[in-house]
Tab-separated table of C-alpha atoms and ligand atoms in Angstrom:
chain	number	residue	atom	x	y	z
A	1	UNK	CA	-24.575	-7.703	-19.112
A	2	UNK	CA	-28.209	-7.943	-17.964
A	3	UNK	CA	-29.535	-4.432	-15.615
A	4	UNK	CA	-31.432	-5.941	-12.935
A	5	UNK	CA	-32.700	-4.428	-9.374
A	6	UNK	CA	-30.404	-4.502	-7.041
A	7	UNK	CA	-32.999	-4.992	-4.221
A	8	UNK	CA	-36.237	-7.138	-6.085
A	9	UNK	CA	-33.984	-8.623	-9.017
A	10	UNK	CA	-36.453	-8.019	-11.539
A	11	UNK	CA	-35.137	-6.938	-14.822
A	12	UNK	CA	-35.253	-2.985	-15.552
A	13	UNK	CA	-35.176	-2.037	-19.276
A	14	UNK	CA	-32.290	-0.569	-20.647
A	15	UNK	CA	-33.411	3.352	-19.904
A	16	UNK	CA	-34.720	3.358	-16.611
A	17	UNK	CA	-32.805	4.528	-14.018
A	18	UNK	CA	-34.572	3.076	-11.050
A	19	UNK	CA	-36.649	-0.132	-10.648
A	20	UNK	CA	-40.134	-0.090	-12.178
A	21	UNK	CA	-41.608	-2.134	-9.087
A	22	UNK	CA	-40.259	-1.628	-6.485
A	23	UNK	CA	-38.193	2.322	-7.083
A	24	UNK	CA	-34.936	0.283	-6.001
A	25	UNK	CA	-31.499	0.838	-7.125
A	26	UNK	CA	-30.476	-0.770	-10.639
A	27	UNK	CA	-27.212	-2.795	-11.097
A	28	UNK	CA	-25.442	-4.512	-13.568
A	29	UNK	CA	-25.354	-8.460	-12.882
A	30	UNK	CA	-21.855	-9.129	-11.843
A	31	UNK	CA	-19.379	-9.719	-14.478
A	32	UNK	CA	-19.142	-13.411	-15.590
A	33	UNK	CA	-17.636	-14.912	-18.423
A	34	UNK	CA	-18.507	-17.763	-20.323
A	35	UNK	CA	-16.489	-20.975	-19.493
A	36	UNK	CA	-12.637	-21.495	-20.479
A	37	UNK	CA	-13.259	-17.836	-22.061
A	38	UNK	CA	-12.496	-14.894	-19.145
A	39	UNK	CA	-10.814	-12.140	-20.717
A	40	UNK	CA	-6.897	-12.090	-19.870
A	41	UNK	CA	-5.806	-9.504	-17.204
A	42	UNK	CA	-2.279	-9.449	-18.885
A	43	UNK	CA	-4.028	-8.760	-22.389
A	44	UNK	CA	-5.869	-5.973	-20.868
A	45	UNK	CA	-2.754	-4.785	-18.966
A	46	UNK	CA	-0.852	-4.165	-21.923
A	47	UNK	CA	-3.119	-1.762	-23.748
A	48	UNK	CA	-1.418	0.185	-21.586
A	49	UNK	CA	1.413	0.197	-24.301
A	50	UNK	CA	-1.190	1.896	-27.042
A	51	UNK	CA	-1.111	5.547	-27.947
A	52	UNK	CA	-4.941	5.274	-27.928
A	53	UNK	CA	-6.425	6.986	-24.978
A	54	UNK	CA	-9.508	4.508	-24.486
A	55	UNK	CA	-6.266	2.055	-23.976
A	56	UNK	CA	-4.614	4.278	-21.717
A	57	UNK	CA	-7.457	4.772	-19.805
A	58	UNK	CA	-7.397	2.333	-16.670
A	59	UNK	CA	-11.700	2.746	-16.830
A	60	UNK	CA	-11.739	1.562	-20.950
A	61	UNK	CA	-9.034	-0.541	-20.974
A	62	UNK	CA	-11.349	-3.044	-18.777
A	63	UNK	CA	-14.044	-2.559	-21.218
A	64	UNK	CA	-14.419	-6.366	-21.917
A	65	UNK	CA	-15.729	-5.964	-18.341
A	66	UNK	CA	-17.996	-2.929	-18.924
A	67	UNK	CA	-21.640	-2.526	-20.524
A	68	UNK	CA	-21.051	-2.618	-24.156
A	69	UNK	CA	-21.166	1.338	-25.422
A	70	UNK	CA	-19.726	2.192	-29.037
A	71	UNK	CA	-16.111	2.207	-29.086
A	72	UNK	CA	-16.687	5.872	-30.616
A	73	UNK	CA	-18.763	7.300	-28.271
A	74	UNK	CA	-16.434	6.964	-25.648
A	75	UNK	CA	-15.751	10.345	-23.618
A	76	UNK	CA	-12.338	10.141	-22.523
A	77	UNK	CA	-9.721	12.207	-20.857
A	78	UNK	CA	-7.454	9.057	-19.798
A	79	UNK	CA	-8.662	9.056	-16.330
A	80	UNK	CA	-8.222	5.889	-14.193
A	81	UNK	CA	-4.845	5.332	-14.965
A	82	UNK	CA	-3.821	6.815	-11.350
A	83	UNK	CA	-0.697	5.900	-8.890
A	84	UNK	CA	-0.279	3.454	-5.350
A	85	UNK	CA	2.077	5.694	-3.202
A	86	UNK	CA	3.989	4.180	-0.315
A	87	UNK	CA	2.827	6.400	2.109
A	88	UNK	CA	5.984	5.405	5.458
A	89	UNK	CA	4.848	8.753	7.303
A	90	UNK	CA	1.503	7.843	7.255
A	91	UNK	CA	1.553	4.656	7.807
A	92	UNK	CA	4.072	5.488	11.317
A	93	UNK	CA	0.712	8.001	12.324
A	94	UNK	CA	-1.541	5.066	11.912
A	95	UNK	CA	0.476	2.793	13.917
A	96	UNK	CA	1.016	-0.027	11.046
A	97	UNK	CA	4.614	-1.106	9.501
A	98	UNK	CA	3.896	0.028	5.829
A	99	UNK	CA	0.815	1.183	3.833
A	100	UNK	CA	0.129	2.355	0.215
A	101	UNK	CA	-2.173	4.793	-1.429
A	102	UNK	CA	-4.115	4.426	-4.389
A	103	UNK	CA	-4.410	8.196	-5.353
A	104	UNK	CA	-8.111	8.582	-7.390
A	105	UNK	CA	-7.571	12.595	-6.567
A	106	UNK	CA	-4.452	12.038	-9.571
A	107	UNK	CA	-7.623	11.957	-12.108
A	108	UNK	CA	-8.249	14.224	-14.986
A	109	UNK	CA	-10.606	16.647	-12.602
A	110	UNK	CA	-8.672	15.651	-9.061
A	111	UNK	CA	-11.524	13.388	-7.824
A	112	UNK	CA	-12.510	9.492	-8.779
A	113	UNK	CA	-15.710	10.950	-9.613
A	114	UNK	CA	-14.188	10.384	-13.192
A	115	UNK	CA	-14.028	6.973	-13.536
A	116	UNK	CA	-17.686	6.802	-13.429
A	117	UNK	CA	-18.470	10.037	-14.903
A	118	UNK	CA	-16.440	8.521	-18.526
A	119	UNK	CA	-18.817	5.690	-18.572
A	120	UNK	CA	-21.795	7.488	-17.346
A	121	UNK	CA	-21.667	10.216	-20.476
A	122	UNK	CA	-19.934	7.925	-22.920
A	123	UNK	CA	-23.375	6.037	-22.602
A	124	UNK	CA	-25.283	9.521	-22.804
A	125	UNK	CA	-23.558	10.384	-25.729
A	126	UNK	CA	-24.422	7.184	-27.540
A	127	UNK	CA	-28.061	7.738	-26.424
A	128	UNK	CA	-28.084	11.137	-27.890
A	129	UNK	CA	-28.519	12.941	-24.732
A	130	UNK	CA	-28.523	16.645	-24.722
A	131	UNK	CA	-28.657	17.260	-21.259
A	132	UNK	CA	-27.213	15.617	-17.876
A	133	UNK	CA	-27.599	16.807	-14.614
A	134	UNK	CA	-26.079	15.882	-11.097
A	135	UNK	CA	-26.874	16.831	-7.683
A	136	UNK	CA	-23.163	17.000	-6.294
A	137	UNK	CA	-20.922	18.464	-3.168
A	138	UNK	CA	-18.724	19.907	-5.731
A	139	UNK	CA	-16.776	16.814	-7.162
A	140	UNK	CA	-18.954	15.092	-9.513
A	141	UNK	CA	-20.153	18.585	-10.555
A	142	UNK	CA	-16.571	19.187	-11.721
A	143	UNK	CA	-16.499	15.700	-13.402
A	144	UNK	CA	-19.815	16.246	-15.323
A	145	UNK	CA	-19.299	19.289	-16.189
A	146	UNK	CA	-15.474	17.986	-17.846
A	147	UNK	CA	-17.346	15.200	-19.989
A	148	UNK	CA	-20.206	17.010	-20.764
A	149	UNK	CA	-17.679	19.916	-22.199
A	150	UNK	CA	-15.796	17.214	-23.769
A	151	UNK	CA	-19.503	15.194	-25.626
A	152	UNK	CA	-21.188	18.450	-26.432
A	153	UNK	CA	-23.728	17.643	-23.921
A	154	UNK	CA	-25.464	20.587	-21.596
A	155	UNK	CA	-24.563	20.163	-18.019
A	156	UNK	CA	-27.005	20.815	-14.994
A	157	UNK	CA	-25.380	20.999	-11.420
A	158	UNK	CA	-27.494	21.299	-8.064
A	159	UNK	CA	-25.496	22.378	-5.416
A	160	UNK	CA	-25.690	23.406	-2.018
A	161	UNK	CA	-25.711	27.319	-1.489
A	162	UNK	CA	-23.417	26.906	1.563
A	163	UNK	CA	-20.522	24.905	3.093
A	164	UNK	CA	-19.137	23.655	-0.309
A	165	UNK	CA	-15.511	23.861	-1.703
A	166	UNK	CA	-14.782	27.071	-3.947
A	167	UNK	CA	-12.449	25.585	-5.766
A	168	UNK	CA	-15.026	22.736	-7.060
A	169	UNK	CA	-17.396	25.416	-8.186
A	170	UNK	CA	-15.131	27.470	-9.629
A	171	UNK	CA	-13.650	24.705	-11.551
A	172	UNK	CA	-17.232	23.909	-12.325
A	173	UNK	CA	-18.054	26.969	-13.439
A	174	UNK	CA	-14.895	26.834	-15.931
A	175	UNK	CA	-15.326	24.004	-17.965
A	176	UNK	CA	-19.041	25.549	-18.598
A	177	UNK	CA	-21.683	24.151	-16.203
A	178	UNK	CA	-25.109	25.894	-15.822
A	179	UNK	CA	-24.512	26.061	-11.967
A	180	UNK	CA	-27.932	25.961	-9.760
A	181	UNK	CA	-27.535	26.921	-6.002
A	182	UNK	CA	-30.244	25.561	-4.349
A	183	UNK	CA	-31.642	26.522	-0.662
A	184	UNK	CA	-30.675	23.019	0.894
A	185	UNK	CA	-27.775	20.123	1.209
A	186	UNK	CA	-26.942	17.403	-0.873
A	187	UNK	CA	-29.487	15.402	0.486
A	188	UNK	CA	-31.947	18.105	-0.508
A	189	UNK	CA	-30.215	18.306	-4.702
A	190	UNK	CA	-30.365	14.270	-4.802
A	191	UNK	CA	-34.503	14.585	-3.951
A	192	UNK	CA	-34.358	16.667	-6.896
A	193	UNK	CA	-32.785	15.010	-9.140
A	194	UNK	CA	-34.493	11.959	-8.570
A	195	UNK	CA	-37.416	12.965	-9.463
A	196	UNK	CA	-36.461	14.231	-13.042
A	197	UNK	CA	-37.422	11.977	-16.051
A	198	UNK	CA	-35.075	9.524	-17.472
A	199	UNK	CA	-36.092	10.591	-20.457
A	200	UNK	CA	-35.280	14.316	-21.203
A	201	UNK	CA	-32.216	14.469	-18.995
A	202	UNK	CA	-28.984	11.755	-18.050
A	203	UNK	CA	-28.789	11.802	-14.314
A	204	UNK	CA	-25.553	10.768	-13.366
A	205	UNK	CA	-25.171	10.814	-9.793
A	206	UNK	CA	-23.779	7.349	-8.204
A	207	UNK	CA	-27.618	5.955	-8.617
A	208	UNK	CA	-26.624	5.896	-12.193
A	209	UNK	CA	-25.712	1.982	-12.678
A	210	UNK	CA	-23.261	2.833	-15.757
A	211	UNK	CA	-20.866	5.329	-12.621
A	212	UNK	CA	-20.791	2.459	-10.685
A	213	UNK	CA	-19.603	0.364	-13.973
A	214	UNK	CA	-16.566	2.576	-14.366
A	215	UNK	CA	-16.079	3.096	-10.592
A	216	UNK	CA	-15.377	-0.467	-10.031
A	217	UNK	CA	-12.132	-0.565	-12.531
A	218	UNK	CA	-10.208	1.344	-9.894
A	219	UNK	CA	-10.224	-2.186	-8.214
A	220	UNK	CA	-8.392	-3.820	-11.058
A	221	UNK	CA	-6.127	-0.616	-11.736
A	222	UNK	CA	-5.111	-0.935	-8.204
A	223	UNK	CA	-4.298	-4.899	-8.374
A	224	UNK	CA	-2.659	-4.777	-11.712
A	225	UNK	CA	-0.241	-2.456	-10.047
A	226	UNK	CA	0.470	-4.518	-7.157
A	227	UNK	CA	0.909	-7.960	-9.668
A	228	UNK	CA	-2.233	-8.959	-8.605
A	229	UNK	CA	-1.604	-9.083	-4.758
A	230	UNK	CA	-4.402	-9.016	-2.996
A	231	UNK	CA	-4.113	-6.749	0.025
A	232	UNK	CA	-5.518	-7.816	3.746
A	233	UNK	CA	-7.693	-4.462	3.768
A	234	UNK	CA	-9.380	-1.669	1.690
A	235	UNK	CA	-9.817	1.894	3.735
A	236	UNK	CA	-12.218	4.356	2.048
A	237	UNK	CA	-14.403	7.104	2.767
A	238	UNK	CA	-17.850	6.847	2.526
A	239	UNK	CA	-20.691	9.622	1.254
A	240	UNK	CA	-23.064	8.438	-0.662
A	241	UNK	CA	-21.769	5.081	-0.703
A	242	UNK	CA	-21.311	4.598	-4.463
A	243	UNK	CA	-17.825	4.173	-4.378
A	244	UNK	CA	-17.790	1.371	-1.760
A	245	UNK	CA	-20.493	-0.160	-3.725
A	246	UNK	CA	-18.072	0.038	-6.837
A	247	UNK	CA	-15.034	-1.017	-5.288
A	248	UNK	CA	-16.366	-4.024	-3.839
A	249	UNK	CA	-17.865	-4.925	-7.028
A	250	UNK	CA	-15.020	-4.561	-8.932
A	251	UNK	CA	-12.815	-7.000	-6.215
A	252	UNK	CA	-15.543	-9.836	-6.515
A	253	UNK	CA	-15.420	-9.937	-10.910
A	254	UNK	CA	-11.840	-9.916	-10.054
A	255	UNK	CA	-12.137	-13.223	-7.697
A	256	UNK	CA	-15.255	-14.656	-10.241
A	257	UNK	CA	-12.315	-14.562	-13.197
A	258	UNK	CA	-10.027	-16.222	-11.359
A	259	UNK	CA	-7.862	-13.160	-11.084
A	260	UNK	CA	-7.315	-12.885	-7.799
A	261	UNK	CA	-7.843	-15.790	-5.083
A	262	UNK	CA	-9.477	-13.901	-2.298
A	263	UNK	CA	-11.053	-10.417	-1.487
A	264	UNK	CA	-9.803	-7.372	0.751
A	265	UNK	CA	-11.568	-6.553	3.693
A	266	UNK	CA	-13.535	-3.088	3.088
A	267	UNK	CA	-13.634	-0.326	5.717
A	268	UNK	CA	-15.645	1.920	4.920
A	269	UNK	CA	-15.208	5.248	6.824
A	270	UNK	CA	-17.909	8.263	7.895
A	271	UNK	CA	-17.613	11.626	9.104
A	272	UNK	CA	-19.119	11.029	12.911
A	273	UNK	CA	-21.562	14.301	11.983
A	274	UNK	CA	-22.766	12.333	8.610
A	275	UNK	CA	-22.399	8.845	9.517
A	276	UNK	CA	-25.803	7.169	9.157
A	277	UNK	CA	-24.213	3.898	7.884
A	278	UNK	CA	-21.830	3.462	10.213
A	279	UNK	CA	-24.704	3.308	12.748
A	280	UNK	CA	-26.761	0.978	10.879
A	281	UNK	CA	-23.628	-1.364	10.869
A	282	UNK	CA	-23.366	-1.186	14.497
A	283	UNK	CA	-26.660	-1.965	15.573
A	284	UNK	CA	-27.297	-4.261	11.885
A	285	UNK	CA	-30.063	-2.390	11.504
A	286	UNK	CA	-31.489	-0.605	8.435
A	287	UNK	CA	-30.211	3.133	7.589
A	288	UNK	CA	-31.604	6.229	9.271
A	289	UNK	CA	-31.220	9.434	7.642
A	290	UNK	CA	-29.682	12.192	9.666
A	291	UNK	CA	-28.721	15.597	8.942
A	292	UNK	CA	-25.011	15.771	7.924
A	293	UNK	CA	-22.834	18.159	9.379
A	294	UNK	CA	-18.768	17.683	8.575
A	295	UNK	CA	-16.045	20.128	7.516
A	296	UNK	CA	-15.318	17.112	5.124
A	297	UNK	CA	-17.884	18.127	2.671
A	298	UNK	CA	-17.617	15.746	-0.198
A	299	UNK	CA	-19.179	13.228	2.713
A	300	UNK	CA	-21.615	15.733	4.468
A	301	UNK	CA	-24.585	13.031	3.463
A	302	UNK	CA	-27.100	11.965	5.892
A	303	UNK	CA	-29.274	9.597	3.077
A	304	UNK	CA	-26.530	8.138	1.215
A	305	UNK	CA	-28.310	6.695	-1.570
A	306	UNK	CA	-26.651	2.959	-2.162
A	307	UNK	CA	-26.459	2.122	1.594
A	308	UNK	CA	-27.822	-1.614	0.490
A	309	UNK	CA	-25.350	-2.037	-1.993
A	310	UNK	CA	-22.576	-0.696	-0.016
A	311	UNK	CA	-23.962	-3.008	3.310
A	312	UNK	CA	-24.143	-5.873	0.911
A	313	UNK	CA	-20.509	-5.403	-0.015
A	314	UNK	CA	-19.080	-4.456	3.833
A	315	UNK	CA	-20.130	-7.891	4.172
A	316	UNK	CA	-19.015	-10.092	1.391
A	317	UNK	CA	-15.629	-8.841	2.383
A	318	UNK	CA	-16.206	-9.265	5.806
A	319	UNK	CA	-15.019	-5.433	6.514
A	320	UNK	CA	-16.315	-2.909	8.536
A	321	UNK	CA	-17.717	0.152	9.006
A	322	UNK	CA	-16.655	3.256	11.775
A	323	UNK	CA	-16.846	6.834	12.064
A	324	UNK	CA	-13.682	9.326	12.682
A	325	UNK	CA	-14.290	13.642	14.005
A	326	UNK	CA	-13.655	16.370	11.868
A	327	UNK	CA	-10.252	16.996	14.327
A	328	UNK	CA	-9.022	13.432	13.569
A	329	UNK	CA	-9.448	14.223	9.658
A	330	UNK	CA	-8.300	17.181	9.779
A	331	UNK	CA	-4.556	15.883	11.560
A	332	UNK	CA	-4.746	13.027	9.152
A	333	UNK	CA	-5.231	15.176	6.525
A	334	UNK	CA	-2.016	17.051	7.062
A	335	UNK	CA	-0.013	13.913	7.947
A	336	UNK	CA	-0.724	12.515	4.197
A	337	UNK	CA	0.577	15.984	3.155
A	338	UNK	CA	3.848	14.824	5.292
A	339	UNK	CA	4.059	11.915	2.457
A	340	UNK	CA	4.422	14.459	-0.482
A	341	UNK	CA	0.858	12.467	-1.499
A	342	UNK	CA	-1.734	15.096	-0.330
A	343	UNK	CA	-5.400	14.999	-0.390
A	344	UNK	CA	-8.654	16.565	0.495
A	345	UNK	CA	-10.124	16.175	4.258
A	346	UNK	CA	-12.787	13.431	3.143
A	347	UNK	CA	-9.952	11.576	1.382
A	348	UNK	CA	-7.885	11.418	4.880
A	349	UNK	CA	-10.781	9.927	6.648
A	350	UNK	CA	-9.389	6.616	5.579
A	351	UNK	CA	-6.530	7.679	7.406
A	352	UNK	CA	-7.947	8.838	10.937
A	353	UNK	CA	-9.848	5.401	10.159
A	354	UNK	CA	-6.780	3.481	10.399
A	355	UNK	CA	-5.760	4.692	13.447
A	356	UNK	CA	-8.552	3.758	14.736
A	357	UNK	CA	-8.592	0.382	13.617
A	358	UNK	CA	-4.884	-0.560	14.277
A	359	UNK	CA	-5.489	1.438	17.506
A	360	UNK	CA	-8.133	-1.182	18.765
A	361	UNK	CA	-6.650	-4.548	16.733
A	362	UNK	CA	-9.251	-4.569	14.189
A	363	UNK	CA	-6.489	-4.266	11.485
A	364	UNK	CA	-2.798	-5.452	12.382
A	365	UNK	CA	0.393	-3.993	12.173
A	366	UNK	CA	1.578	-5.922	9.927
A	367	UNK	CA	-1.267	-6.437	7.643
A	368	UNK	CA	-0.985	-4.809	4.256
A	369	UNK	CA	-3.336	-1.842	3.786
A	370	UNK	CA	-4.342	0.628	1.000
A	371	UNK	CA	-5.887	3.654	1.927
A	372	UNK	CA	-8.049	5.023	-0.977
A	373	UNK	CA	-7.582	8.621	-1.381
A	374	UNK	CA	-10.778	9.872	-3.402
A	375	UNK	CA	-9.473	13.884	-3.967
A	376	UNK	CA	-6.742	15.516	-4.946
A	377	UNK	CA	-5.485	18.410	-2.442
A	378	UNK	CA	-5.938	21.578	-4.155
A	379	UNK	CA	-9.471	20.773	-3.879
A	380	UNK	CA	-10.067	22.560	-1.059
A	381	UNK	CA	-7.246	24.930	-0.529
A	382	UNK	CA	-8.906	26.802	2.055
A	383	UNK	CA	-9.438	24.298	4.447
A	384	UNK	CA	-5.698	23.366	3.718
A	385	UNK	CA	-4.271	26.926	4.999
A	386	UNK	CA	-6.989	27.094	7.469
A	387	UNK	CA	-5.357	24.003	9.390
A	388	UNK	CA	-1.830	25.488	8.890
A	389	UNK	CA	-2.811	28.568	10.223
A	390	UNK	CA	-4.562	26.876	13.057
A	391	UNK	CA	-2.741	25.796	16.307
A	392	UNK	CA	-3.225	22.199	15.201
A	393	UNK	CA	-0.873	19.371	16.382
A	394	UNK	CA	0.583	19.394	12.384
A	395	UNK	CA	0.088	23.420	11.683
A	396	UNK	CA	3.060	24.471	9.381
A	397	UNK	CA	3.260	28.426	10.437
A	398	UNK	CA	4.715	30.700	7.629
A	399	UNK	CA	7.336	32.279	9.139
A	400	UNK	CA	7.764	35.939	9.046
A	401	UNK	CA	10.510	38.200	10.051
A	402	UNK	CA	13.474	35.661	9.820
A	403	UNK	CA	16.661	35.358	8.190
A	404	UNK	CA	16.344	32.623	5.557
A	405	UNK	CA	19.816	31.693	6.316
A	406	UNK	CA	19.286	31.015	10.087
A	407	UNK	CA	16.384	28.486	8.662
A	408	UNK	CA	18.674	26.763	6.531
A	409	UNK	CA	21.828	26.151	9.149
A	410	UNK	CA	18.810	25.121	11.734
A	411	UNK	CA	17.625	22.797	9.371
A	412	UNK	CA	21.245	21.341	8.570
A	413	UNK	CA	22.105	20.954	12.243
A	414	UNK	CA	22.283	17.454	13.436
A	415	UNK	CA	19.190	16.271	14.982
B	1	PLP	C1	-17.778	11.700	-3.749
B	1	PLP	C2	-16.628	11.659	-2.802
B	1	PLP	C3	-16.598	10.811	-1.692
B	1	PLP	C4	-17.759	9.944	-1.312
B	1	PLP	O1	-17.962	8.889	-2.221
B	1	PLP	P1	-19.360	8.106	-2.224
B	1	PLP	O2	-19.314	7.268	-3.419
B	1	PLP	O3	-20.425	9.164	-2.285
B	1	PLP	O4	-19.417	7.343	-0.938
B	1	PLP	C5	-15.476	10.781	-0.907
B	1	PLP	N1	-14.412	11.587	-1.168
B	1	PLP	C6	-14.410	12.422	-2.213
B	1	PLP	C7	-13.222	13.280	-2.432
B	1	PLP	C8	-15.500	12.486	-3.071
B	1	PLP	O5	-15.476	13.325	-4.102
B	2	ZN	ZN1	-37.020	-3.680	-7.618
């Protein structure tokens, strides 16, 4: 698998980690076997059956797919391997007759962040890294900082001082990240990290072409489980854009293997205070920064870094691209919670998305739709009782002062 730029096309060497000529984004030619030889998705399947994690993993059981690392340098902590939820309640909210989740948040670290994070410090490791840093909103901080634990590697995280989930720093903090708060957002940590040589330290945000490598398994994880059904549309939330960039990668090796015989339609989307692409997809014009301002932090990013590869793949798939408020996520966030699924507010964007879309016919009700929920929900717990002590339209009020047993006969009265 050749690393070429994703914007000139030129060739990069194996090390860099942007494009010698023109500073663009690197990316790993799209999968593509050799004649009468593409590796068998029922082969790969079964490795499910091993006792070996790298064959439990959903990321490393697609390795015939991925950049070839050393089998024994592979990081693992069996991530990938995550559920599709029938999700009725939902699905009734959205206005649609049935819809499933594919739950990333059911990772080892609660976030897909680890599907790319295995890949990105597997190929660390083999490189003899000693350091790898991330700028992060608190999810891929937790992810490095996992791995990194895991490959005896020193992790770096840049994060904003302000307006990020506790409970991603703290976990952070506990599997033994040197933590740097810096005086800025995201946008601000990614500058930084940018700039850092190649050389003395991995960088593994989503620029990193090997996250983007293990990101785009969740594709195949999520088809294997539906017997290789292709569904009419893809919802997902999008930040940075990575993850759209990796999904719709992943569904277009799956159509170039013959797998599948068609691709989902992506929708991909923003937070209306951080929601520079969805713009640029309006007007089909190139991305303009803003500043990002969203309770739904993992997406509060105004310069998401792989807008071109994540425009490039809106329209292969012939998908779109729209923005949903903070209120809308923040109802759609509790309605998911209604499913027994759960998930953090960036995760239920897909969901307020949906609404949207079935609302104005872009998506029909009877089309079949997976919403991709990137977090788990005890990822931000305070947001979570926030809501429910809120007067929201879905607030669950603890009740205090009542006799359990009236409760329980008002609860078995017929409706
Ligand atoms: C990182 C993240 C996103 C955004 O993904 P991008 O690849 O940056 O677009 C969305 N939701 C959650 C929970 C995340 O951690
Ligand atoms: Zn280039």
């Amino acid at each position: 698998m050749n690393l070429v730029c994703s914007e000139c096309g030129r060739a990069a060497a194996a090390d860099a980690m942007f494009c010698a000529s023109c500073e663009g984004l690197l990316a790993f030619e799209t999968f593509a076997a050799a004649p009468g030889a593409a590796p068998d998705r029922d082969r790969i399947a079964a490795r499910r059956n091993s006792n070996d994690m790298r064959d439990r993993s959903g990321v490393w059981r697609y390795r015939d797919l991925l950049p070839p690392i050393p089998f024994d340098s592979i990081v693992t902590l069996r991530e990938g391997d995550v559920p599709v939820y029938d999700a009725p309640r939902s699905a009734a909210y959205a206005g649609v007759q049935r819809l499933s989740c594919l739950h990333l948040g059911m990772n080892p670290t609660a976030s897909f962040k680890d599907a790319g994070m295995t890949v990105a410090i597997s190929r660390a490791a083999a490189t003899g890294a000693r350091v790898a840093i991330c700028a992060s909103t608190g999810n891929t901080s937790a992810s490095l900082s996992a791995y990194a634990a895991r490959a005896g590697i020193s992790a770096v995280v840049l994060v904003p001082s302000t307006g990020i989930s506790e409970a991603k720093v703290a976990q952070t903090l506990d599997y033994g990240a040197t933590v740097v708060a810096i005086d800025g957002d995201f946008d601000a940590a990614l500058e930084t990290v940018r700039a850092m040589d190649p050389q003395r330290v991995a960088i593994v945000n989503s620029v990193n072409p090997y996250r983007i490598e293990g990101q785009k398994t969740a594709a195949f994880v999520l088809l294997e489980q539906r017997g290789w059904r292709v569904p009419d549309w893809i919802v997902l939330p999008g930040g940075n854009l990575g993850n759209t960039s990796a999904l719709g990668k992943g569904f277009r090796e799956a159509l170039a293997l013959g797998w599948i015989d068609r691709l989902p339609r992506l929708a991909v989307v923003q937070a209306s205070g951080a929601a520079p692409f969805a713009r640029a997809f309006r007007d089909k014009a190139d991305l303009i920064p803003v500043h990002a301002e969203t309770t739904a932090t993992a997406i509060k990013i105004g310069a998401p870094a792989s807008w071109k590869k994540a425009r490039a793949e809106v329209a292969a798939s012939l998908g779109t691209v729209l923005h949903v408020d903070d209120d809308a996520i923040a109802d759609a966030r509790a309605i998911v919670g209604r499913d027994g699924i759960g998930c953090e507010p960036a995760s239920a964007a897909t969901l307020a998305g949906l609404r949207q879309l079935a609302g104005n016919g872009t998506i029909g009700a009877g089309d079949d739709i997976v919403l991709i929920l990137t977090g788990h929900v005890l990822k931000d717990g305070a947001y979570a009782a926030n809501y429910h002590e809120s007067a929201a339209p879905f607030a669950n009020h603890i009740l205090r002062g009542v006799d359990p047993a009236e409760v329980i006969d008002r609860l078995n009265a017929p409706a």
